[in-house]
Coordinates of C-alpha atoms in Angstrom, one line a residue:
M1 CA -33.4 48.6 -0.8
L2 CA -30.4 47.4 1.1
Q3 CA -32.0 44.1 1.6
F4 CA -32.7 43.8 -2.1
R5 CA -29.0 44.3 -2.8
M6 CA -27.8 41.9 -0.1
T7 CA -29.9 39.0 -1.3
P8 CA -27.9 38.4 -4.6
C9 CA -24.7 38.6 -2.7
L10 CA -25.8 36.0 -0.2
L11 CA -27.0 33.7 -3.0
S12 CA -23.7 34.1 -4.7
L13 CA -21.8 33.1 -1.6
L14 CA -24.0 30.0 -1.2
F15 CA -22.9 28.9 -4.6
V16 CA -19.3 30.0 -4.3
V17 CA -18.4 28.4 -1.0
P18 CA -19.3 24.8 -2.0
L19 CA -17.5 25.4 -5.3
L20 CA -14.3 26.5 -3.5
S21 CA -14.6 23.5 -1.1
S22 CA -14.9 21.1 -4.0
I23 CA -11.9 22.7 -5.8
M24 CA -9.8 22.5 -2.6
A25 CA -10.8 18.9 -2.1
A26 CA -10.0 18.0 -5.7
A27 CA -6.6 19.7 -5.4
E28 CA -5.2 17.3 -2.9
H29 CA -2.2 15.6 -4.1
A30 CA -1.2 12.0 -3.5
G31 CA 1.9 11.0 -1.6
C32 CA 1.8 7.5 -3.0
K33 CA 0.4 6.0 -6.2
I34 CA 0.1 2.4 -7.1
R35 CA -0.5 1.2 -10.7
I36 CA -1.7 -2.3 -11.5
T37 CA -1.3 -3.0 -15.2
D38 CA -3.0 -5.5 -17.4
K39 CA 0.0 -7.8 -16.9
G40 CA -0.7 -7.7 -13.2
L41 CA -4.2 -9.0 -13.8
D42 CA -2.8 -12.4 -14.6
M43 CA -1.7 -12.7 -11.0
L44 CA -5.1 -11.4 -9.8
K45 CA -7.1 -13.6 -12.2
Y46 CA -6.1 -16.8 -10.4
E47 CA -7.3 -15.4 -7.0
T48 CA -10.5 -14.1 -8.6
Q49 CA -11.2 -17.4 -10.3
K50 CA -10.5 -19.3 -7.1
F51 CA -12.9 -17.0 -5.2
V52 CA -15.6 -17.4 -7.8
E53 CA -15.3 -21.2 -7.7
E54 CA -15.6 -21.3 -3.9
E55 CA -18.7 -19.1 -4.0
L56 CA -20.4 -21.1 -6.7
T57 CA -19.6 -24.4 -5.0
N58 CA -21.4 -23.2 -1.9
I59 CA -24.6 -22.3 -3.8
S60 CA -27.6 -23.7 -2.0
M61 CA -30.4 -25.1 -4.1
P62 CA -34.0 -25.6 -2.8
E63 CA -35.9 -28.8 -3.0
M64 CA -37.7 -29.2 -6.4
R65 CA -41.1 -30.9 -6.7
G66 CA -43.2 -31.3 -9.8
K67 CA -46.0 -33.2 -11.4
D68 CA -46.9 -33.9 -15.0
G69 CA -49.9 -36.2 -15.4
R70 CA -49.1 -39.5 -13.8
F71 CA -45.4 -38.5 -13.3
Q72 CA -44.3 -37.0 -10.0
Y73 CA -40.8 -36.2 -9.0
T74 CA -38.8 -34.7 -6.1
I75 CA -35.2 -33.5 -6.3
T76 CA -33.1 -32.9 -3.2
D77 CA -29.5 -32.6 -2.0
V78 CA -28.3 -30.6 -5.1
K79 CA -24.5 -30.2 -4.9
I80 CA -22.0 -28.7 -7.2
T81 CA -19.2 -31.2 -7.4
E82 CA -16.8 -29.6 -9.9
L83 CA -16.3 -26.4 -11.7
N84 CA -14.2 -26.1 -14.8
L85 CA -13.7 -22.4 -15.4
T86 CA -11.1 -22.9 -18.1
H87 CA -11.9 -20.0 -20.3
A88 CA -11.8 -17.1 -17.7
E89 CA -10.5 -13.6 -18.3
L90 CA -10.0 -10.7 -16.0
Q91 CA -9.7 -7.3 -17.6
F92 CA -10.2 -3.6 -17.0
I93 CA -13.3 -1.6 -17.8
P94 CA -12.4 2.0 -18.4
N95 CA -14.0 4.4 -15.9
I96 CA -15.7 1.5 -14.1
G97 CA -13.5 -1.2 -12.7
L98 CA -13.0 -4.9 -13.4
L99 CA -14.6 -7.4 -15.7
F100 CA -14.5 -11.1 -14.9
D101 CA -15.7 -13.0 -17.9
V102 CA -16.2 -16.8 -18.1
Q103 CA -17.0 -18.4 -21.4
N104 CA -17.8 -21.9 -22.5
S105 CA -17.1 -23.5 -19.2
S106 CA -18.7 -26.4 -17.4
I107 CA -20.2 -27.3 -14.0
S108 CA -20.8 -30.8 -12.6
L109 CA -23.7 -31.5 -10.2
S110 CA -25.2 -34.3 -8.3
F111 CA -28.6 -34.5 -6.7
H112 CA -31.0 -37.1 -5.3
R113 CA -34.3 -38.0 -7.1
R114 CA -37.5 -39.6 -6.0
I115 CA -39.9 -40.5 -8.9
L116 CA -43.4 -41.9 -8.9
Y117 CA -44.9 -43.1 -12.2
W118 CA -48.2 -44.9 -11.9
F119 CA -47.5 -47.6 -9.3
F120 CA -43.7 -47.6 -9.9
Y121 CA -41.5 -45.8 -7.3
D122 CA -37.9 -45.2 -7.9
T123 CA -35.1 -43.4 -6.1
G124 CA -31.4 -42.7 -6.8
N125 CA -28.8 -40.2 -7.6
I126 CA -28.4 -38.1 -10.7
N127 CA -25.1 -36.9 -12.0
A128 CA -25.6 -33.8 -14.3
S129 CA -23.3 -31.6 -16.2
A130 CA -23.9 -28.0 -17.3
E131 CA -22.1 -27.1 -20.4
G132 CA -21.7 -23.8 -22.2
V133 CA -21.6 -21.9 -18.9
N134 CA -21.1 -18.1 -19.5
I135 CA -20.7 -15.7 -16.6
N136 CA -20.1 -12.0 -17.2
T137 CA -19.5 -10.0 -14.0
A138 CA -18.5 -6.3 -13.9
L139 CA -17.3 -4.6 -10.7
N140 CA -17.6 -0.9 -10.1
L141 CA -14.7 0.2 -7.8
I142 CA -14.9 3.4 -5.8
R143 CA -13.5 5.1 -2.7
D144 CA -15.7 5.0 0.4
D145 CA -16.0 7.8 2.9
E146 CA -13.1 6.5 5.0
G147 CA -10.7 6.2 2.1
R148 CA -11.0 2.5 1.5
L149 CA -11.4 0.6 -1.7
K150 CA -15.0 -0.5 -2.1
I151 CA -17.1 -2.4 -4.6
N152 CA -20.0 0.0 -5.3
N153 CA -22.0 -2.0 -7.7
I154 CA -21.9 -5.3 -9.6
T155 CA -23.5 -6.2 -12.9
C156 CA -23.9 -9.9 -13.5
D157 CA -25.2 -11.9 -16.4
A158 CA -25.1 -15.7 -16.3
K159 CA -26.3 -18.3 -18.8
I160 CA -26.1 -22.1 -19.1
T161 CA -26.6 -23.3 -22.6
K162 CA -27.4 -26.9 -22.0
M163 CA -27.4 -29.6 -19.3
R164 CA -27.1 -33.3 -19.4
A165 CA -28.1 -35.9 -16.8
E166 CA -27.2 -39.5 -16.1
F167 CA -29.5 -41.7 -14.1
S168 CA -28.6 -44.5 -11.7
G169 CA -30.9 -46.9 -9.9
T170 CA -33.4 -49.6 -10.8
L171 CA -35.2 -47.7 -13.5
G172 CA -32.3 -45.5 -14.6
R173 CA -32.5 -46.4 -18.2
V174 CA -36.2 -46.3 -18.3
Y175 CA -36.2 -42.7 -17.1
D176 CA -33.5 -41.5 -19.5
F177 CA -36.2 -40.0 -21.6
L178 CA -37.2 -37.8 -18.6
A179 CA -33.7 -36.3 -18.4
S180 CA -34.6 -33.3 -20.6
F181 CA -37.6 -32.6 -18.4
L182 CA -35.6 -32.6 -15.2
T183 CA -32.6 -30.8 -16.5
S184 CA -34.6 -28.0 -18.0
G185 CA -35.9 -27.1 -14.6
M186 CA -32.5 -27.6 -13.0
R187 CA -30.8 -25.4 -15.6
F188 CA -33.4 -22.6 -15.1
L189 CA -32.9 -22.8 -11.3
L190 CA -29.1 -22.7 -11.6
N191 CA -29.2 -19.8 -13.9
Q192 CA -31.2 -17.9 -11.3
R193 CA -28.8 -18.7 -8.5
I194 CA -25.4 -17.8 -10.0
C195 CA -25.6 -14.0 -10.1
P196 CA -27.3 -13.6 -6.7
A197 CA -24.5 -15.7 -5.2
L198 CA -21.8 -13.6 -6.9
N199 CA -23.5 -10.3 -6.0
H200 CA -23.7 -11.3 -2.3
A201 CA -20.1 -12.4 -2.4
A202 CA -18.8 -9.2 -3.8
L203 CA -21.0 -6.7 -2.1
V204 CA -21.0 -8.4 1.3
H205 CA -18.0 -10.7 1.7
V206 CA -15.4 -8.8 -0.3
N207 CA -16.5 -5.4 1.0
S208 CA -16.5 -6.7 4.6
L209 CA -12.9 -7.9 4.0
L210 CA -11.9 -4.5 2.6
E211 CA -13.4 -2.8 5.6
T212 CA -11.0 -4.6 7.9
I213 CA -8.0 -3.0 6.1
P214 CA -6.8 -0.1 8.2
V215 CA -6.2 3.2 6.4
R216 CA -4.3 4.7 9.4
S217 CA -1.8 2.6 11.3
E218 CA 1.1 3.0 13.6
V219 CA 4.6 2.6 12.2
D220 CA 6.3 2.6 15.6
S221 CA 5.8 4.2 19.0
Y222 CA 6.4 7.7 17.5
I223 CA 4.6 8.1 14.2
G224 CA 1.8 6.6 12.1
I225 CA 0.9 6.6 8.5
D226 CA -2.3 7.5 6.6
Y227 CA -2.6 5.6 3.3
S228 CA -6.3 6.2 2.6
L229 CA -7.4 6.7 -1.0
I230 CA -8.0 10.4 -1.8
N231 CA -10.2 9.7 -4.8
D232 CA -11.8 6.9 -6.8
P233 CA -9.5 4.5 -8.6
V234 CA -8.7 5.6 -12.2
V235 CA -9.3 2.8 -14.6
T236 CA -8.2 2.7 -18.2
S237 CA -8.0 -0.2 -20.7
R238 CA -4.4 -0.9 -19.6
S239 CA -4.2 -0.1 -15.9
L240 CA -5.9 0.7 -12.6
D241 CA -4.3 3.6 -10.7
M242 CA -4.9 4.2 -7.0
H243 CA -3.9 7.5 -5.4
F244 CA -3.1 7.2 -1.7
R245 CA -2.6 10.1 0.8
G246 CA 0.7 8.6 1.8
M247 CA 1.1 10.9 4.8
F248 CA 2.9 10.2 8.1
F249 CA 1.8 11.9 11.4
D250 CA 3.0 12.3 14.9
L251 CA 1.1 9.9 17.2
S252 CA 1.2 12.5 20.0
N253 CA -0.4 15.2 17.9
Q254 CA -2.1 13.6 14.9
N255 CA -3.6 16.9 13.6
D256 CA -0.1 18.5 13.2
T257 CA 0.7 17.3 9.7
L258 CA 2.7 18.6 6.8
V259 CA 0.8 20.3 3.9
N260 CA 1.4 18.5 0.6
Y261 CA 2.8 20.9 -2.0
A262 CA 4.8 18.3 -3.9
V263 CA 4.1 17.3 -7.4
D264 CA 1.6 14.5 -7.9
P265 CA 3.2 11.1 -8.5
V266 CA 3.3 10.2 -12.2
I267 CA 3.7 6.8 -13.8
R268 CA 4.1 6.6 -17.6
E269 CA 5.0 2.9 -18.0
Y270 CA 3.0 -0.3 -18.4
D271 CA 5.8 -2.9 -18.8
R272 CA 5.6 -4.4 -15.3
M273 CA 2.8 -5.8 -13.3
V274 CA 2.9 -3.3 -10.5
Y275 CA 4.3 0.2 -10.2
L276 CA 4.8 2.2 -6.9
A277 CA 5.4 6.0 -7.2
L278 CA 6.4 8.1 -4.2
S279 CA 6.5 11.9 -4.1
E280 CA 8.7 14.1 -2.0
F281 CA 5.8 14.6 0.3
F282 CA 5.9 10.9 1.3
F283 CA 9.4 11.2 2.7
D284 CA 9.0 14.8 4.0
S285 CA 5.9 14.0 6.0
G286 CA 7.7 11.0 7.6
M287 CA 10.7 13.1 8.7
F288 CA 8.5 16.0 9.7
S289 CA 6.6 13.6 12.0
Y290 CA 9.8 12.3 13.5
Y291 CA 11.0 15.8 14.0
K292 CA 7.7 16.8 15.7
A293 CA 7.9 13.7 17.9
G294 CA 11.4 14.7 19.1
V295 CA 13.2 11.8 17.7
F296 CA 16.0 13.7 15.8
Q297 CA 17.9 14.6 18.9
M298 CA 20.3 12.8 21.2
H299 CA 22.6 13.2 24.2
I300 CA 26.1 11.6 24.1
V301 CA 27.7 11.4 27.5
N302 CA 29.6 9.1 29.8
E303 CA 29.7 5.5 28.5
K304 CA 28.3 6.6 25.1
M305 CA 31.2 9.0 24.6
P306 CA 34.4 7.2 23.3
K307 CA 37.3 8.0 25.6
D308 CA 39.6 9.3 22.8
L309 CA 36.9 11.6 21.5
E310 CA 36.2 12.8 25.0
M311 CA 39.9 13.7 25.4
L312 CA 39.8 15.6 22.1
L313 CA 36.9 17.7 23.3
R314 CA 38.5 18.4 26.6
T315 CA 41.7 19.4 24.9
T316 CA 39.8 21.7 22.5
Y317 CA 37.8 23.4 25.2
F318 CA 40.4 23.3 28.0
G319 CA 41.0 27.0 27.8
A320 CA 37.3 27.8 27.8
I321 CA 36.8 25.6 30.9
M322 CA 39.6 27.2 32.7
M323 CA 38.2 30.7 32.0
I324 CA 34.7 29.6 33.3
N325 CA 35.8 27.7 36.4
P326 CA 38.9 25.6 36.8
A327 CA 37.1 23.4 39.2
L328 CA 35.0 22.1 36.2
V329 CA 38.0 20.5 34.5
E330 CA 37.0 17.0 35.6
A331 CA 33.2 17.4 35.1
P332 CA 31.6 15.1 32.6
I333 CA 31.5 16.5 29.0
S334 CA 28.7 15.8 26.6
L335 CA 27.7 16.3 23.0
Q336 CA 24.1 17.2 22.3
L337 CA 22.7 17.0 18.8
A338 CA 19.2 18.2 17.8
V339 CA 17.7 18.8 14.3
N340 CA 16.4 22.3 14.4
S341 CA 14.0 22.1 11.4
P342 CA 12.2 19.3 9.5
P343 CA 14.5 17.6 7.0
K344 CA 13.8 18.2 3.3
T345 CA 13.8 15.6 0.5
T346 CA 14.6 16.5 -3.1
I347 CA 14.0 14.0 -5.9
K348 CA 15.7 14.6 -9.2
T349 CA 16.5 12.4 -12.2
S350 CA 19.9 11.7 -10.6
G351 CA 18.3 10.3 -7.4
A352 CA 16.9 11.3 -4.1
T353 CA 18.7 13.4 -1.4
V354 CA 17.8 14.4 2.1
V355 CA 19.1 17.6 3.7
M356 CA 18.9 18.4 7.3
T357 CA 20.4 20.9 9.7
A358 CA 21.1 20.4 13.4
I359 CA 22.5 22.3 16.4
V360 CA 25.5 20.7 18.0
K361 CA 26.2 21.7 21.6
V362 CA 29.2 20.9 23.7
M363 CA 28.2 20.9 27.4
L364 CA 29.8 20.4 30.8
L365 CA 27.7 18.5 33.3
P366 CA 29.0 19.3 36.8
P367 CA 27.4 17.1 39.4
G368 CA 24.7 18.9 41.4
R369 CA 24.9 22.0 39.3
P370 CA 23.2 23.3 36.1
P371 CA 24.8 22.3 32.8
V372 CA 27.4 24.7 31.3
Q373 CA 27.4 25.3 27.6
L374 CA 30.8 25.5 26.1
S375 CA 29.8 25.9 22.4
S376 CA 26.9 25.8 20.0
M377 CA 27.4 25.1 16.3
T378 CA 25.3 24.4 13.2
M379 CA 25.7 21.1 11.4
E380 CA 24.5 20.6 7.8
T381 CA 24.2 17.0 6.5
K382 CA 23.2 15.6 3.2
F383 CA 22.1 12.0 2.6
N384 CA 21.6 10.0 -0.6
A385 CA 18.4 7.9 -0.3
K386 CA 17.7 4.7 -2.1
V387 CA 14.1 3.3 -2.2
S388 CA 13.8 -0.5 -2.4
M389 CA 11.3 -3.3 -2.0
K390 CA 12.3 -6.0 0.6
G391 CA 9.8 -8.8 -0.2
K392 CA 6.5 -7.1 0.7
R393 CA 8.1 -4.2 2.5
L394 CA 9.2 -0.8 1.5
A395 CA 12.6 0.3 2.8
V396 CA 14.7 3.4 2.4
H397 CA 18.5 3.1 2.6
A398 CA 20.3 6.4 3.6
D399 CA 24.0 7.0 2.9
L400 CA 25.8 10.0 4.4
R401 CA 27.4 12.0 1.6
R402 CA 28.3 15.3 3.2
F403 CA 28.3 17.1 6.5
K404 CA 29.6 20.5 7.6
I405 CA 29.9 22.1 11.0
F406 CA 30.1 25.9 11.4
S407 CA 31.5 27.7 14.4
N408 CA 31.5 31.4 15.0
Q409 CA 34.4 31.1 17.4
S410 CA 37.3 29.3 15.7
A411 CA 38.1 26.9 12.8
L412 CA 39.9 24.7 15.3
E413 CA 36.7 24.2 17.2
S414 CA 34.8 23.3 14.0
L415 CA 37.5 20.8 13.1
A416 CA 37.6 19.2 16.5
V417 CA 33.8 18.8 16.7
S418 CA 33.7 17.6 13.1
V419 CA 36.2 14.9 13.9
V420 CA 34.1 13.8 16.9
V421 CA 30.8 13.8 15.0
F422 CA 32.3 12.0 12.0
H423 CA 33.7 9.4 14.2
L424 CA 30.3 8.9 15.8
I425 CA 28.7 8.6 12.4
I426 CA 31.2 6.0 11.4
C427 CA 30.6 4.2 14.7
N428 CA 26.9 4.3 13.9
V429 CA 26.0 6.3 17.1
V430 CA 24.7 9.5 15.6
F431 CA 21.0 10.3 16.0
L432 CA 20.0 9.3 12.5
T433 CA 21.2 5.7 12.9
T434 CA 20.9 5.3 16.7
E435 CA 17.6 6.8 17.7
V436 CA 15.8 5.8 14.5
R437 CA 17.4 2.5 13.8
K438 CA 14.4 0.6 15.1
R439 CA 12.3 2.4 12.6
P440 CA 12.3 0.6 9.3
T441 CA 12.4 3.6 6.9
V442 CA 15.9 5.0 7.4
N443 CA 19.0 2.9 7.6
H444 CA 20.6 -0.3 6.4
N445 CA 20.5 -1.6 10.0
T446 CA 16.8 -2.1 9.4
P447 CA 16.5 -4.4 6.4
Q448 CA 13.0 -5.3 7.3
G449 CA 11.5 -2.1 5.9
E450 CA 8.0 -0.9 6.3
P451 CA 5.1 -3.1 5.3
V452 CA 3.3 -2.0 2.2
F453 CA -0.5 -2.0 2.4
L454 CA -0.8 -4.6 -0.4
S455 CA -1.1 -7.2 2.3
D456 CA -1.2 -10.4 0.2
L457 CA 0.7 -9.2 -2.9
S458 CA 3.9 -11.3 -3.2
L459 CA 6.7 -9.3 -4.8
S460 CA 9.3 -12.1 -4.9
L461 CA 8.6 -12.9 -8.5
S462 CA 10.6 -11.4 -11.3
N463 CA 9.4 -8.7 -13.6
I464 CA 6.6 -7.7 -11.2
M465 CA 7.3 -4.3 -9.6
S466 CA 9.0 -1.1 -10.3
V467 CA 9.6 1.7 -7.8
C468 CA 9.4 5.2 -9.2
L469 CA 10.1 8.6 -7.5
S470 CA 8.2 11.7 -8.7
V471 CA 10.4 14.6 -9.7
D472 CA 9.6 18.0 -8.2
S473 CA 9.1 20.4 -11.0
S474 CA 9.9 23.3 -8.7
A475 CA 13.4 22.1 -8.4
G476 CA 14.1 22.6 -12.1
S477 CA 12.9 19.3 -13.4
S478 CA 9.8 18.5 -15.3
K479 CA 7.3 15.7 -15.0
D480 CA 8.7 14.3 -18.3
H481 CA 11.8 13.3 -16.3
V482 CA 9.8 10.9 -14.2
A483 CA 10.1 8.2 -16.9
D484 CA 13.9 8.6 -16.7
V485 CA 13.8 8.1 -12.9
C486 CA 11.6 5.0 -13.3
G487 CA 13.9 3.7 -16.0
S488 CA 17.0 4.0 -13.8
F489 CA 15.2 2.1 -11.0
N490 CA 14.1 -0.5 -13.5
Q491 CA 17.7 -1.0 -14.6
Q492 CA 18.8 -1.5 -11.0
L493 CA 15.9 -4.0 -10.5
D494 CA 17.0 -6.0 -13.5
Q495 CA 20.7 -6.0 -12.4
E496 CA 19.8 -7.3 -8.9
R497 CA 17.5 -10.0 -10.3
S498 CA 20.2 -11.2 -12.8
S499 CA 22.7 -11.4 -10.0
D500 CA 20.6 -13.7 -7.9
P501 CA 21.3 -17.3 -9.1
S502 CA 18.4 -18.7 -7.1
G503 CA 15.9 -17.0 -9.4
R504 CA 14.1 -15.5 -6.5
W505 CA 14.3 -11.8 -5.8
D506 CA 13.2 -9.9 -2.8
G507 CA 13.9 -6.3 -3.9
L508 CA 16.7 -3.9 -4.3
H509 CA 19.6 -4.1 -1.8

């Protein structure tokens, strides 16, 4: 009886566990989202057309032999000499992928003939032209198991309406009447070769190229980034949206990552060619990884400490030093700063801010003896962050807007240390601009920025790209405000473009 009751429970668990797993997998949010609009397809159409032309030019045609009564022929060395894909279009297919459509185009060919008719033998070249070339190719785009973009399937339909041939050689005019006989076979053979060539090019060549694109790479010697796709591309009649994980990780412990609770990036516009939307998680995971890697800490002592600031610290803590041990008056004094929790990013319609807290310690370093702590204080800092595109690179410019230092001992101590820290910030020596300045996502000292994974997408043209930040609804803002954030960035993009007399633009500054 007990076994009879347990069986339905076990069966229920067998169904519930996979269901919960699928729900958890589907609930993963993206840290980064890229939208390519129908306007962006104009840029991709040229590359697609060029690729198709190269593949069709390399089509290999077999030797053709035939006999009809007294007439025998052999055709060899078939070469496509010119393609004129003038009427080509690239467009989205909702829920599927991309459609490359060629209508009423032409192909020029040349091949060698050998003809035997009764006792007459003739040889020469034939120039042929295929007209009314129609090629309809649909690509189904998916995410593979490793998070890369992949062409899952290709549907192709090719048709050549008619073909003409011009003979050369001794009996060229005599055999003009045989042109329709030869070109019919050539047209049939060419029809059979176009789609297999495009299928092989897409499923083998293009997919092989996509497999070489890394989905996890090192940013620097401390952290890496995971920009794998988390689901299949979302295709509508107007756009193709790709959702990337957009997660940074500590290279020394790649499994210790931040959980994404941020709102999913939202893009509501279609005016530009490309949109890039970043959530709070994108920035938080980066700073979380730097924090775990131990980057947000520094030790200012000896030559790193300006003499006037060292004197200010010695004056402030002179009494404390005398109470501890008068012999330590001449010992080196140091300032230690260390972030004590991962920094937090907040994105609102007014912009993005980064808040972090750090422990500031004033230490004496007597030679040959353990360090002596004179004071420990808490510092709170707030930065305004500005996201920009530098050519093909994503960069974040951080400006210090506020910092506070709290001391449990005296206001004078807080004031003195605040002066020291503020001076160090102005001198660009504090941890955020010193220890991280070689990393391209923090400060204006690193104008290079971080490479975006659109490796061959040039962003130096006007009216191409907009950078949007997704507003966190938990902070009192709704997703409807995302369009306002995008709009403010777009205005800044337009202002910077209009201020560049050269007509070339490499992103926000």
